[in-house]
Amino acid sequence: DVIARLALARMRFLGSPWARRSDTPILGLSGSTGEPHGEVSASVVSTENRTDLGYVSPPGIGDNVARRGGDRESGGIQINERSLRIMADDLRSGERAEAYLRFPAGPQNLLTYRTLRVWFRGRGPGWEEGDLQAFLKLGSDDNNFYLYRSAARSTTWEPEAVIDLETWRRLRAIVENRWLTGEPPSGAAECGTPDPNAFVACEGGYLVHLADPGINPPNLAAVQEISTGIYRVAAAVTDPTVELWVDDIRLSEPVSQTGAATSVDARLTASDVGNVRLAYTRQSGQFRQISENPSYRGTDALQVAGDLRLERFLPTSFGLAVPLTVGYSRLGVNPELLTGSDLRGAALPGLRKPSSWSTSYALAIRRSKQGTSWLTRGLLDPLALSASYSVGRAQTELSEARSNTYALTLSYQLLMRRRGFRLPLGGVVRALPEFLREGEAGKSLERATVSLVPSRVRLASGLNRDEANSTAFRFPVARGDDRLLRPTLALTHLWRNSGGLTWQPLGMLVLSGDLASTRDLRVYPVSSPIGRLAYRDRDFLFGIPTGVERDRSLVTALALTPALASWLRPRFLSNSSFVLSRMLTSRDPVPTPGDEGAFVLPKTLNNSRSNEVGMAVDLGRAFRLAAGDSSGLAKLLGRIRPVDLSTRLTRTSTFDLTAFEPSTRYQLGLGGLDRFLSQEGADALGASESRTASLTSGADLPLGISFTLSHGLTRTTRFQRVGGSFIPTEIEQREWPVGNVRWSRTFRGGPLSLLAIGTGFRRREGSSVQGSRAGGIGALSGIESSTITPDAQISFRNGVSLTLGYSQLDQSTLSNGNQTQLDQNDISSSLNYAFRLPRSLSRLRKQVRSSLTFTSTDALTCLEQRGQESCIVISDVSRYEFRGGLDTDLLQTVSAGLQIGYSLNDARHLSRRTSQISVLASFQLSLFAGDYR
């Protein structure tokens, strides 16, 4: 319950600024406004000062461990009782001297207590005469605070100052209501404060001071600063030095209100016609989990949803599925406290209570059974219609929003079986050599058919409109001038159309393409140049405006996979993508070249084209076909996995703020690199060309040995436009060798069940050379790395399994002539064992899963700067972690677990070592109340 026993240890670290003096008084009838004068000091007075200062501990406070029955756990702390000692020289009437602390751990919550207690004792003249008073102040800063002041005796600690936190909150509500109703700052003269521009309220020794209630007001739920000190009321007794002792600032009378939560679920099912679901949840503002703070926001949430199958009311001959879904949700919040403050919601008349509600409807119409005629199957079965509508409202203390949305989509999905006519290639096949005629190539040519119709057709058109009107309020309460506020409109009105088809004219050739376009139907205001241009560029369909095309995308793909032989599978893959985006609300119009005064809407174009040529060669199958399955060489080569070779060429480009309209050739990404760098006299913002070659294979050898091996080489040239020219960057990356080797064996008898040993390896080399505008080499960087990762796995029949892993990484990075070396080693291991509980603990002998893991990391990084031979260590860290755990299911609804961990982190380059011990115990109880139908 203690905020801090003066928190002196923490206050010392703040240095000299922790003791401060204000020449502009908080309280008092008058104050000095001239130059700073006098001095303030803060120190400690303790039981060691009984002789020289006559120090006596406050009642009930002393050296705890020196008393009989004292707390033995207090042996690790300083045992002499201490108080804060504040001394001020030349403190004039209406001035204060204080010591303060800003909580280093962040704002503190005091709302779970009712009172704040503190001991004050003055020393020297002025206290008994009433010239001096002691005060305690909580708040956000020096201008927004709660303050309590009282007289202090110089002969005794009593009476103890007991501060009622509710009084501060009541005064705070008075000040807030003045501000919310539009009253000017007031209360300074009545409460004796000199700032006429502040909102002030006082009662007895309590005072609330706000420079601006809308900016960082004091908040008992998030106290940022605490201070205490001396305030001079009068100067009947003059003394050059005044002194105050403060001790045992603490919270008392904890708030122990009980929260409650209620949840009700209901469901009604009417056979296959429909169903209704209802869920209601009510939660008070005090409801929370253990160790959590209350939310102070009571909530009522209601959700109702229902489904109705409308086709049940239609003749079955229609063959339709018409599901209708209706949903309604409502959330009401009863704020016990204003959001982000300690103000009670009931203390603010007209407070907007957060709430929200929404209603949604969704309807779909589609065919549920296949038609009997070709006309029905081709026109009606692929059609589907979906519609949705929603309306809602949301309100917070400072905002209100209303929205309504509708969407209507009509789609057509036609799937057709591939049908065609066979090509008359029998004579051609018979003329081929025997090995081709009898192979896969000859058989494919003999069965070759041509299809003139696509196998899949996709069409869709959708219209949606989303409108939202939001209003932001300055104050959380309703005021008469709220009607003068104009809501902000957010409107989206789009028409989306898309189409695509997949066509397989030959069995080895597949073509596909998808085109999508989004048109903006919103009418933009003509008050801006971009709005006038958008209005001018609208299109019309049968006299109906169809807006401006905002987005367009085109994706194509071609796959040619001829079957030349069962052991030879060549392939050619080609795909392209294109995206157009127009900006209708931002950026300036783009002038068209050669036509003075003409402008177009700003847009961005992106396109890419990728071509891949590859081949899969199954050498084992080829030798078996040539030498027969009984050949020893064929059996040996049959263990070799197929060899895959491929090469890919990819080009991309980006054009921004261009005036030309993209041609079909550009949208399909056709042409050489020059077509990606320039279009119709306009240079690209950026472009790239990348070539990748890869080779992959492997083998399954006898005795359970297997391996994979691959090689990859990528060369990329990137062009970035700077000014009127392109700056190229050449990037090359080679990965060789890359693969893994593994041996595994399964045992049928004995204690072992599985033994596996393997390792992975990878070596990578890369370089990047950036050009300069002058034509030379601008920047050079490179990287070389090699990784090896051996591992082992052992499993026993008694349920014990052990895994071991090791990883070594050596990496060298070159950048701007400086080379960075990284040497990292990782070790991981785990031991798992499952056993059953003794019968003394569980009659069912539930299974217990145990695990023990160990991981370690050791990484050393050094930097070798240009012109130096030595490598300077910039990072040398290691981490070791042990972790063990047990978990089991005690019953069907009860489970428990225990985890213990220890970790050690050593940053040798910083000479800093930290360790951590963690213990986690879990217990889970699952209850089921039932399901009433």
PDB file of N, CA and C in Angstrom, residues 62 94 250 262 471 502 507 518 683 710 797 811 814 856:
ATOM      1  N   GLY A  62       9.172   2.834  12.702  1.00  0.00           N
ATOM      2  CA  GLY A  62      10.475   2.737  13.336  1.00  0.00           C
ATOM      3  C   GLY A  62      11.315   1.695  12.658  1.00  0.00           C
ATOM      4  N   GLY A  94       3.825  33.859   0.360  1.00  0.00           N
ATOM      5  CA  GLY A  94       3.221  33.494  -0.918  1.00  0.00           C
ATOM      6  C   GLY A  94       4.105  32.636  -1.792  1.00  0.00           C
ATOM      7  N   ARG A 250       1.656   7.166   1.894  1.00  0.00           N
ATOM      8  CA  ARG A 250       1.106   5.852   1.589  1.00  0.00           C
ATOM      9  C   ARG A 250      -0.377   5.963   1.276  1.00  0.00           C
ATOM     10  N   THR A 262     -22.489 -11.073 -16.997  1.00  0.00           N
ATOM     11  CA  THR A 262     -23.571 -11.991 -17.347  1.00  0.00           C
ATOM     12  C   THR A 262     -23.507 -12.275 -18.839  1.00  0.00           C
ATOM     13  N   THR A 471     -18.594  13.234 -37.312  1.00  0.00           N
ATOM     14  CA  THR A 471     -18.523  14.544 -36.679  1.00  0.00           C
ATOM     15  C   THR A 471     -17.629  14.434 -35.463  1.00  0.00           C
ATOM     16  N   THR A 502      -9.764 -19.444 -69.325  1.00  0.00           N
ATOM     17  CA  THR A 502      -8.687 -20.420 -69.401  1.00  0.00           C
ATOM     18  C   THR A 502      -8.948 -21.296 -70.613  1.00  0.00           C
ATOM     19  N   GLY A 507      -3.308 -30.302 -75.577  1.00  0.00           N
ATOM     20  CA  GLY A 507      -3.110 -30.890 -74.268  1.00  0.00           C
ATOM     21  C   GLY A 507      -1.877 -30.388 -73.565  1.00  0.00           C
ATOM     22  N   THR A 518     -11.817  -1.072 -62.383  1.00  0.00           N
ATOM     23  CA  THR A 518     -12.625  -0.418 -61.358  1.00  0.00           C
ATOM     24  C   THR A 518     -12.877   1.011 -61.790  1.00  0.00           C
ATOM     25  N   ASP A 683      10.471   8.410 -70.071  1.00  0.00           N
ATOM     26  CA  ASP A 683      11.370   7.489 -69.385  1.00  0.00           C
ATOM     27  C   ASP A 683      10.690   6.913 -68.148  1.00  0.00           C
ATOM     28  N   SER A 710      21.918 -28.493 -55.115  1.00  0.00           N
ATOM     29  CA  SER A 710      21.406 -27.500 -56.062  1.00  0.00           C
ATOM     30  C   SER A 710      22.425 -26.395 -56.260  1.00  0.00           C
ATOM     31  N   ARG A 797      12.267 -46.956 -27.685  1.00  0.00           N
ATOM     32  CA  ARG A 797      10.936 -47.551 -27.625  1.00  0.00           C
ATOM     33  C   ARG A 797      10.215 -47.228 -26.315  1.00  0.00           C
ATOM     34  N   GLN A 811      30.174 -15.297 -42.085  1.00  0.00           N
ATOM     35  CA  GLN A 811      29.682 -14.326 -43.063  1.00  0.00           C
ATOM     36  C   GLN A 811      30.606 -13.134 -43.103  1.00  0.00           C
ATOM     37  N   LEU A 814      30.998  -6.676 -47.252  1.00  0.00           N
ATOM     38  CA  LEU A 814      31.815  -5.547 -47.682  1.00  0.00           C
ATOM     39  C   LEU A 814      30.906  -4.404 -48.101  1.00  0.00           C
ATOM     40  N   SER A 856      22.098 -22.582 -27.016  1.00  0.00           N
ATOM     41  CA  SER A 856      23.188 -21.627 -26.802  1.00  0.00           C
ATOM     42  C   SER A 856      23.499 -20.940 -28.125  1.00  0.00           C
TER      43      SER A 856
END
